[in-house]
Amino acid sequence: MEDIELNDYVIEAIYFLESTDEFVRASEKENLANISKKTYWPIMHDMYERSYEYVCGSLSLFIIEQLQSCEASCRTAIEGAVNLHYVSLEDSLGKIISYFKNHFEVELKQNISWKSTVDISNVDESIKNHY
């Protein structure tokens, strides 16, 4: 396997990612007594953790030159960051409830659509039942 050269932009991206994460974790530790009282805190914390992991994954894919996968991962990372930003403004609990309600509505519509597609397909009935 060939050594991958890390250019200044990639090194800077890693630095910003890790220093931002350090800041977030230090702030979290410093304010834990206050933020842990908020009902929505665990959900927002999990959203942050996923967003961080998405960005780490995207950066890793970029470094190993898996650009198509990196592009898809970047879209997920951006969506996660936008969602976290959205729910962090003003009425966080209300926005989180709205976020999950929308998620369930989209999933339900998607499942109904998939079921309809399976029902009208020409495959064997046992396969349809499996799906």
GROMACS .gro file of N, CA and C in nm:
model
  393
    1MET      N    1   0.085  -0.119   0.000
    1MET     CA    2   0.000   0.000   0.000
    1MET      C    3   0.089   0.124   0.000
    2GLU      N    4   0.048   0.220  -0.074
    2GLU     CA    5   0.123   0.344  -0.088
    2GLU      C    6   0.097   0.437   0.031
    3ASP      N    7   0.198   0.510   0.073
    3ASP     CA    8   0.179   0.609   0.179
    3ASP      C    9   0.100   0.726   0.123
    4ILE      N   10   0.005   0.772   0.198
    4ILE     CA   11  -0.076   0.887   0.155
    4ILE      C   12  -0.017   1.012   0.215
    5GLU      N   13   0.011   1.106   0.128
    5GLU     CA   14   0.070   1.232   0.175
    5GLU      C   15  -0.040   1.323   0.228
    6LEU      N   16  -0.022   1.373   0.348
    6LEU     CA   17  -0.117   1.466   0.407
    6LEU      C   18  -0.072   1.608   0.374
    7ASN      N   19  -0.151   1.679   0.295
    7ASN     CA   20  -0.113   1.816   0.264
    7ASN      C   21  -0.159   1.910   0.376
    8ASP      N   22  -0.118   2.035   0.364
    8ASP     CA   23  -0.148   2.133   0.470
    8ASP      C   24  -0.297   2.149   0.495
    9TYR      N   25  -0.379   2.140   0.389
    9TYR     CA   26  -0.524   2.157   0.407
    9TYR      C   27  -0.583   2.044   0.490
   10VAL      N   28  -0.538   1.923   0.465
   10VAL     CA   29  -0.589   1.809   0.541
   10VAL      C   30  -0.543   1.817   0.686
   11ILE      N   31  -0.418   1.852   0.706
   11ILE     CA   32  -0.366   1.866   0.843
   11ILE      C   33  -0.442   1.976   0.917
   12GLU      N   34  -0.469   2.085   0.849
   12GLU     CA   35  -0.545   2.195   0.910
   12GLU      C   36  -0.688   2.152   0.941
   13ALA      N   37  -0.750   2.074   0.852
   13ALA     CA   38  -0.885   2.024   0.877
   13ALA      C   39  -0.888   1.935   1.001
   14ILE      N   40  -0.790   1.847   1.012
   14ILE     CA   41  -0.781   1.759   1.130
   14ILE      C   42  -0.763   1.842   1.256
   15TYR      N   43  -0.676   1.943   1.248
   15TYR     CA   44  -0.652   2.030   1.363
   15TYR      C   45  -0.781   2.100   1.406
   16PHE      N   46  -0.854   2.159   1.310
   16PHE     CA   47  -0.977   2.230   1.344
   16PHE      C   48  -1.083   2.135   1.399
   17LEU      N   49  -1.093   2.018   1.341
   17LEU     CA   50  -1.190   1.920   1.389
   17LEU      C   51  -1.160   1.882   1.534
   18GLU      N   52  -1.035   1.848   1.561
   18GLU     CA   53  -1.000   1.802   1.695
   18GLU      C   54  -0.999   1.915   1.798
   19SER      N   55  -0.956   2.033   1.760
   19SER     CA   56  -0.956   2.144   1.856
   19SER      C   57  -1.099   2.189   1.886
   20THR      N   58  -1.186   2.182   1.787
   20THR     CA   59  -1.327   2.215   1.811
   20THR      C   60  -1.389   2.111   1.903
   21ASP      N   61  -1.360   1.984   1.879
   21ASP     CA   62  -1.413   1.879   1.965
   21ASP      C   63  -1.361   1.894   2.108
   22GLU      N   64  -1.235   1.928   2.122
   22GLU     CA   65  -1.177   1.952   2.255
   22GLU      C   66  -1.252   2.064   2.327
   23PHE      N   67  -1.278   2.173   2.254
   23PHE     CA   68  -1.351   2.287   2.310
   23PHE      C   69  -1.491   2.245   2.354
   24VAL      N   70  -1.560   2.170   2.268
   24VAL     CA   71  -1.696   2.126   2.300
   24VAL      C   72  -1.695   2.039   2.425
   25ARG      N   73  -1.603   1.945   2.431
   25ARG     CA   74  -1.599   1.853   2.546
   25ARG      C   75  -1.560   1.925   2.676
   26ALA      N   76  -1.470   2.023   2.667
   26ALA     CA   77  -1.433   2.101   2.785
   26ALA      C   78  -1.552   2.186   2.831
   27SER      N   79  -1.622   2.248   2.737
   27SER     CA   80  -1.740   2.329   2.770
   27SER      C   81  -1.849   2.242   2.831
   28GLU      N   82  -1.866   2.125   2.774
   28GLU     CA   83  -1.965   2.031   2.826
   28GLU      C   84  -1.932   1.994   2.971
   29LYS      N   85  -1.808   1.962   2.997
   29LYS     CA   86  -1.765   1.924   3.133
   29LYS      C   87  -1.785   2.040   3.230
   30GLU      N   88  -1.750   2.159   3.185
   30GLU     CA   89  -1.760   2.280   3.268
   30GLU      C   90  -1.905   2.313   3.303
   31ASN      N   91  -1.996   2.284   3.213
   31ASN     CA   92  -2.137   2.324   3.230
   31ASN      C   93  -2.231   2.207   3.255
   32LEU      N   94  -2.176   2.093   3.285
   32LEU     CA   95  -2.256   1.971   3.299
   32LEU      C   96  -2.369   1.985   3.401
   33ALA      N   97  -2.344   2.051   3.511
   33ALA     CA   98  -2.448   2.067   3.614
   33ALA      C   99  -2.571   2.137   3.558
   34ASN      N  100  -2.550   2.238   3.474
   34ASN     CA  101  -2.663   2.312   3.416
   34ASN      C  102  -2.728   2.238   3.299
   35ILE      N  103  -2.645   2.190   3.208
   35ILE     CA  104  -2.703   2.131   3.087
   35ILE      C  105  -2.768   1.995   3.113
   36SER      N  106  -2.721   1.923   3.212
   36SER     CA  107  -2.780   1.792   3.240
   36SER      C  108  -2.922   1.802   3.294
   37LYS      N  109  -2.962   1.920   3.338
   37LYS     CA  110  -3.099   1.942   3.386
   37LYS      C  111  -3.198   1.959   3.271
   38LYS      N  112  -3.146   1.984   3.153
   38LYS     CA  113  -3.232   2.007   3.036
   38LYS      C  114  -3.278   1.873   2.979
   39THR      N  115  -3.407   1.859   2.959
   39THR     CA  116  -3.465   1.736   2.906
   39THR      C  117  -3.403   1.698   2.773
   40TYR      N  118  -3.376   1.795   2.690
   40TYR     CA  119  -3.328   1.770   2.554
   40TYR      C  120  -3.177   1.747   2.546
   41TRP      N  121  -3.106   1.768   2.654
   41TRP     CA  122  -2.960   1.759   2.651
   41TRP      C  123  -2.908   1.625   2.598
   42PRO      N  124  -2.955   1.509   2.648
   42PRO     CA  125  -2.899   1.382   2.599
   42PRO      C  126  -2.917   1.364   2.447
   43ILE      N  127  -3.029   1.409   2.396
   43ILE     CA  128  -3.054   1.395   2.252
   43ILE      C  129  -2.958   1.485   2.175
   44MET      N  130  -2.942   1.608   2.219
   44MET     CA  131  -2.850   1.699   2.150
   44MET      C  132  -2.706   1.649   2.161
   45HIS      N  133  -2.672   1.592   2.275
   45HIS     CA  134  -2.538   1.537   2.293
   45HIS      C  135  -2.515   1.422   2.193
   46ASP      N  136  -2.613   1.334   2.181
   46ASP     CA  137  -2.603   1.224   2.084
   46ASP      C  138  -2.594   1.276   1.942
   47MET      N  139  -2.669   1.381   1.912
   47MET     CA  140  -2.662   1.440   1.777
   47MET      C  141  -2.521   1.496   1.751
   48TYR      N  142  -2.462   1.558   1.854
   48TYR     CA  143  -2.325   1.608   1.839
   48TYR      C  144  -2.228   1.493   1.814
   49GLU      N  145  -2.240   1.388   1.895
   49GLU     CA  146  -2.150   1.273   1.881
   49GLU      C  147  -2.157   1.214   1.740
   50ARG      N  148  -2.280   1.199   1.689
   50ARG     CA  149  -2.296   1.146   1.553
   50ARG      C  150  -2.235   1.241   1.450
   51SER      N  151  -2.258   1.370   1.467
   51SER     CA  152  -2.203   1.468   1.373
   51SER      C  153  -2.050   1.463   1.372
   52TYR      N  154  -1.992   1.453   1.488
   52TYR     CA  155  -1.846   1.443   1.498
   52TYR      C  156  -1.797   1.317   1.426
   53GLU      N  157  -1.864   1.207   1.449
   53GLU     CA  158  -1.825   1.082   1.384
   53GLU      C  159  -1.842   1.089   1.232
   54TYR      N  160  -1.947   1.155   1.186
   54TYR     CA  161  -1.968   1.172   1.042
   54TYR      C  162  -1.851   1.249   0.980
   55VAL      N  163  -1.810   1.355   1.047
   55VAL     CA  164  -1.700   1.436   0.994
   55VAL      C  165  -1.569   1.357   0.998
   56CYS      N  166  -1.545   1.285   1.105
   56CYS     CA  167  -1.425   1.199   1.113
   56CYS      C  168  -1.425   1.097   0.999
   57GLY      N  169  -1.540   1.037   0.975
   57GLY     CA  170  -1.551   0.939   0.867
   57GLY      C  171  -1.527   1.002   0.731
   58SER      N  172  -1.584   1.120   0.710
   58SER     CA  173  -1.566   1.190   0.582
   58SER      C  174  -1.419   1.223   0.559
   59LEU      N  175  -1.355   1.273   0.661
   59LEU     CA  176  -1.214   1.308   0.651
   59LEU      C  177  -1.128   1.184   0.626
   60SER      N  178  -1.161   1.077   0.693
   60SER     CA  179  -1.088   0.951   0.673
   60SER      C  180  -1.104   0.901   0.530
   61LEU      N  181  -1.226   0.906   0.479
   61LEU     CA  182  -1.249   0.863   0.341
   61LEU      C  183  -1.174   0.950   0.241
   62PHE      N  184  -1.167   1.079   0.270
   62PHE     CA  185  -1.092   1.170   0.183
   62PHE      C  186  -0.944   1.134   0.184
   63ILE      N  187  -0.891   1.109   0.302
   63ILE     CA  188  -0.748   1.079   0.315
   63ILE      C  189  -0.710   0.951   0.239
   64ILE      N  190  -0.799   0.852   0.241
   64ILE     CA  191  -0.767   0.727   0.170
   64ILE      C  192  -0.820   0.729   0.026
   65GLU      N  193  -0.858   0.849  -0.019
   65GLU     CA  194  -0.896   0.875  -0.158
   65GLU      C  195  -1.018   0.797  -0.205
   66GLN      N  196  -1.113   0.778  -0.115
   66GLN     CA  197  -1.241   0.718  -0.151
   66GLN      C  198  -1.340   0.832  -0.172
   67LEU      N  199  -1.324   0.903  -0.284
   67LEU     CA  200  -1.392   1.031  -0.302
   67LEU      C  201  -1.543   1.019  -0.319
   68GLN      N  202  -1.591   0.915  -0.386
   68GLN     CA  203  -1.736   0.901  -0.401
   68GLN      C  204  -1.801   0.875  -0.266
   69SER      N  205  -1.742   0.788  -0.188
   69SER     CA  206  -1.796   0.761  -0.054
   69SER      C  207  -1.781   0.884   0.035
   70CYS      N  208  -1.672   0.956   0.017
   70CYS     CA  209  -1.648   1.077   0.094
   70CYS      C  210  -1.756   1.181   0.066
   71GLU      N  211  -1.794   1.193  -0.061
   71GLU     CA  212  -1.898   1.291  -0.097
   71GLU      C  213  -2.029   1.258  -0.026
   72ALA      N  214  -2.071   1.132  -0.029
   72ALA     CA  215  -2.195   1.091   0.037
   72ALA      C  216  -2.185   1.113   0.188
   73SER      N  217  -2.070   1.080   0.245
   73SER     CA  218  -2.048   1.098   0.387
   73SER      C  219  -2.051   1.247   0.425
   74CYS      N  220  -1.996   1.330   0.340
   74CYS     CA  221  -1.998   1.475   0.365
   74CYS      C  222  -2.140   1.529   0.368
   75ARG      N  223  -2.225   1.480   0.278
   75ARG     CA  224  -2.365   1.524   0.279
   75ARG      C  225  -2.432   1.487   0.412
   76THR      N  226  -2.403   1.367   0.461
   76THR     CA  227  -2.458   1.323   0.589
   76THR      C  228  -2.404   1.410   0.702
   77ALA      N  229  -2.275   1.440   0.697
   77ALA     CA  230  -2.213   1.524   0.800
   77ALA      C  231  -2.276   1.663   0.802
   78ILE      N  232  -2.297   1.720   0.686
   78ILE     CA  233  -2.357   1.854   0.678
   78ILE      C  234  -2.501   1.850   0.728
   79GLU      N  235  -2.577   1.749   0.687
   79GLU     CA  236  -2.715   1.736   0.733
   79GLU      C  237  -2.721   1.723   0.885
   80GLY      N  238  -2.631   1.642   0.942
   80GLY     CA  239  -2.627   1.626   1.088
   80GLY      C  240  -2.595   1.756   1.158
   81ALA      N  241  -2.499   1.831   1.104
   81ALA     CA  242  -2.461   1.960   1.165
   81ALA      C  243  -2.574   2.061   1.156
   82VAL      N  244  -2.641   2.065   1.042
   82VAL     CA  245  -2.754   2.158   1.025
   82VAL      C  246  -2.867   2.122   1.121
   83ASN      N  247  -2.897   1.993   1.134
   83ASN     CA  248  -3.002   1.951   1.227
   83ASN      C  249  -2.968   1.987   1.371
   84LEU      N  250  -2.843   1.964   1.409
   84LEU     CA  251  -2.800   1.999   1.545
   84LEU      C  252  -2.810   2.150   1.567
   85HIS      N  253  -2.766   2.228   1.470
   85HIS     CA  254  -2.776   2.374   1.482
   85HIS      C  255  -2.923   2.415   1.496
   86TYR      N  256  -3.009   2.359   1.413
   86TYR     CA  257  -3.152   2.392   1.416
   86TYR      C  258  -3.212   2.366   1.553
   87VAL      N  259  -3.188   2.247   1.609
   87VAL     CA  260  -3.251   2.215   1.738
   87VAL      C  261  -3.188   2.290   1.854
   88SER      N  262  -3.070   2.347   1.834
   88SER     CA  263  -3.003   2.418   1.944
   88SER      C  264  -3.052   2.561   1.960
   89LEU      N  265  -3.131   2.609   1.867
   89LEU     CA  266  -3.179   2.748   1.873
   89LEU      C  267  -3.315   2.755   1.943
   90GLU      N  268  -3.328   2.846   2.037
   90GLU     CA  269  -3.452   2.878   2.108
   90GLU      C  270  -3.521   2.755   2.168
   91ASP      N  271  -3.637   2.715   2.118
   91ASP     CA  272  -3.718   2.608   2.177
   91ASP      C  273  -3.663   2.471   2.137
   92SER      N  274  -3.554   2.431   2.201
   92SER     CA  275  -3.487   2.306   2.162
   92SER      C  276  -3.578   2.184   2.178
   93LEU      N  277  -3.650   2.175   2.287
   93LEU     CA  278  -3.736   2.059   2.309
   93LEU      C  279  -3.844   2.050   2.201
   94GLY      N  280  -3.907   2.162   2.172
   94GLY     CA  281  -4.010   2.166   2.068
   94GLY      C  282  -3.954   2.130   1.931
   95LYS      N  283  -3.834   2.177   1.903
   95LYS     CA  284  -3.772   2.147   1.773
   95LYS      C  285  -3.730   2.001   1.764
   96ILE      N  286  -3.684   1.944   1.874
   96ILE     CA  287  -3.647   1.802   1.873
   96ILE      C  288  -3.772   1.716   1.852
   97ILE      N  289  -3.881   1.752   1.917
   97ILE     CA  290  -4.007   1.679   1.898
   97ILE      C  291  -4.050   1.689   1.753
   98SER      N  292  -4.042   1.809   1.697
   98SER     CA  293  -4.078   1.829   1.556
   98SER      C  294  -3.987   1.749   1.464
   99TYR      N  295  -3.858   1.748   1.495
   99TYR     CA  296  -3.759   1.675   1.415
   99TYR      C  297  -3.793   1.526   1.411
  100PHE      N  298  -3.822   1.467   1.529
  100PHE     CA  299  -3.854   1.324   1.534
  100PHE      C  300  -3.991   1.295   1.471
  101LYS      N  301  -4.086   1.384   1.492
  101LYS     CA  302  -4.218   1.366   1.431
  101LYS      C  303  -4.205   1.362   1.279
  102ASN      N  304  -4.128   1.454   1.224
  102ASN     CA  305  -4.105   1.456   1.080
  102ASN      C  306  -4.035   1.329   1.035
  103HIS      N  307  -3.936   1.285   1.111
  103HIS     CA  308  -3.863   1.164   1.078
  103HIS      C  309  -3.958   1.044   1.070
  104PHE      N  310  -4.045   1.030   1.168
  104PHE     CA  311  -4.139   0.917   1.169
  104PHE      C  312  -4.239   0.927   1.054
  105GLU      N  313  -4.285   1.049   1.023
  105GLU     CA  314  -4.378   1.067   0.911
  105GLU      C  315  -4.312   1.028   0.779
  106VAL      N  316  -4.188   1.069   0.758
  106VAL     CA  317  -4.115   1.036   0.636
  106VAL      C  318  -4.094   0.885   0.627
  107GLU      N  319  -4.052   0.824   0.738
  107GLU     CA  320  -4.030   0.679   0.739
  107GLU      C  321  -4.159   0.603   0.711
  108LEU      N  322  -4.271   0.647   0.769
  108LEU     CA  323  -4.399   0.581   0.747
  108LEU      C  324  -4.438   0.589   0.599
  109LYS      N  325  -4.425   0.707   0.539
  109LYS     CA  326  -4.457   0.723   0.396
  109LYS      C  327  -4.367   0.634   0.311
  110GLN      N  328  -4.241   0.629   0.346
  110GLN     CA  329  -4.146   0.546   0.272
  110GLN      C  330  -4.181   0.398   0.285
  111ASN      N  331  -4.217   0.354   0.405
  111ASN     CA  332  -4.255   0.214   0.425
  111ASN      C  333  -4.382   0.178   0.349
  112ILE      N  334  -4.479   0.267   0.348
  112ILE     CA  335  -4.603   0.245   0.273
  112ILE      C  336  -4.571   0.234   0.123
  113SER      N  337  -4.485   0.322   0.075
  113SER     CA  338  -4.445   0.319  -0.066
  113SER      C  339  -4.374   0.188  -0.100
  114TRP      N  340  -4.281   0.146  -0.014
  114TRP     CA  341  -4.209   0.021  -0.038
  114TRP      C  342  -4.306  -0.097  -0.039
  115LYS      N  343  -4.399  -0.099   0.057
  115LYS     CA  344  -4.496  -0.209   0.064
  115LYS      C  345  -4.580  -0.212  -0.063
  116SER      N  346  -4.622  -0.098  -0.108
  116SER     CA  347  -4.701  -0.090  -0.231
  116SER      C  348  -4.622  -0.143  -0.351
  117THR      N  349  -4.495  -0.108  -0.358
  117THR     CA  350  -4.410  -0.156  -0.466
  117THR      C  351  -4.396  -0.308  -0.461
  118VAL      N  352  -4.379  -0.363  -0.343
  118VAL     CA  353  -4.367  -0.508  -0.327
  118VAL      C  354  -4.500  -0.574  -0.365
  119ASP      N  355  -4.611  -0.518  -0.320
  119ASP     CA  356  -4.743  -0.576  -0.347
  119ASP      C  357  -4.773  -0.586  -0.496
  120ILE      N  358  -4.732  -0.487  -0.574
  120ILE     CA  359  -4.765  -0.488  -0.718
  120ILE      C  360  -4.657  -0.556  -0.803
  121SER      N  361  -4.549  -0.600  -0.739
  121SER     CA  362  -4.442  -0.665  -0.815
  121SER      C  363  -4.484  -0.804  -0.861
  122ASN      N  364  -4.411  -0.857  -0.956
  122ASN     CA  365  -4.442  -0.988  -1.014
  122ASN      C  366  -4.363  -1.102  -0.951
  123VAL      N  367  -4.303  -1.080  -0.836
  123VAL     CA  368  -4.224  -1.185  -0.772
  123VAL      C  369  -4.315  -1.283  -0.699
  124ASP      N  370  -4.260  -1.397  -0.667
  124ASP     CA  371  -4.333  -1.502  -0.597
  124ASP      C  372  -4.390  -1.449  -0.465
  125GLU      N  373  -4.505  -1.499  -0.429
  125GLU     CA  374  -4.576  -1.455  -0.307
  125GLU      C  375  -4.492  -1.478  -0.181
  126SER      N  376  -4.414  -1.585  -0.175
  126SER     CA  377  -4.330  -1.611  -0.056
  126SER      C  378  -4.224  -1.504  -0.040
  127ILE      N  379  -4.173  -1.454  -0.152
  127ILE     CA  380  -4.074  -1.346  -0.146
  127ILE      C  381  -4.142  -1.217  -0.098
  128LYS      N  382  -4.262  -1.191  -0.150
  128LYS     CA  383  -4.336  -1.073  -0.105
  128LYS      C  384  -4.361  -1.078   0.045
  129ASN      N  385  -4.398  -1.196   0.095
  129ASN     CA  386  -4.424  -1.211   0.239
  129ASN      C  387  -4.298  -1.186   0.321
  130HIS      N  388  -4.185  -1.227   0.266
  130HIS     CA  389  -4.058  -1.204   0.335
  130HIS      C  390  -4.032  -1.055   0.351
  131TYR      N  391  -4.059  -0.979   0.246
  131TYR     CA  392  -4.036  -0.835   0.255
  131TYR      C  393  -4.143  -0.770   0.337
   0.00000   0.00000   0.00000
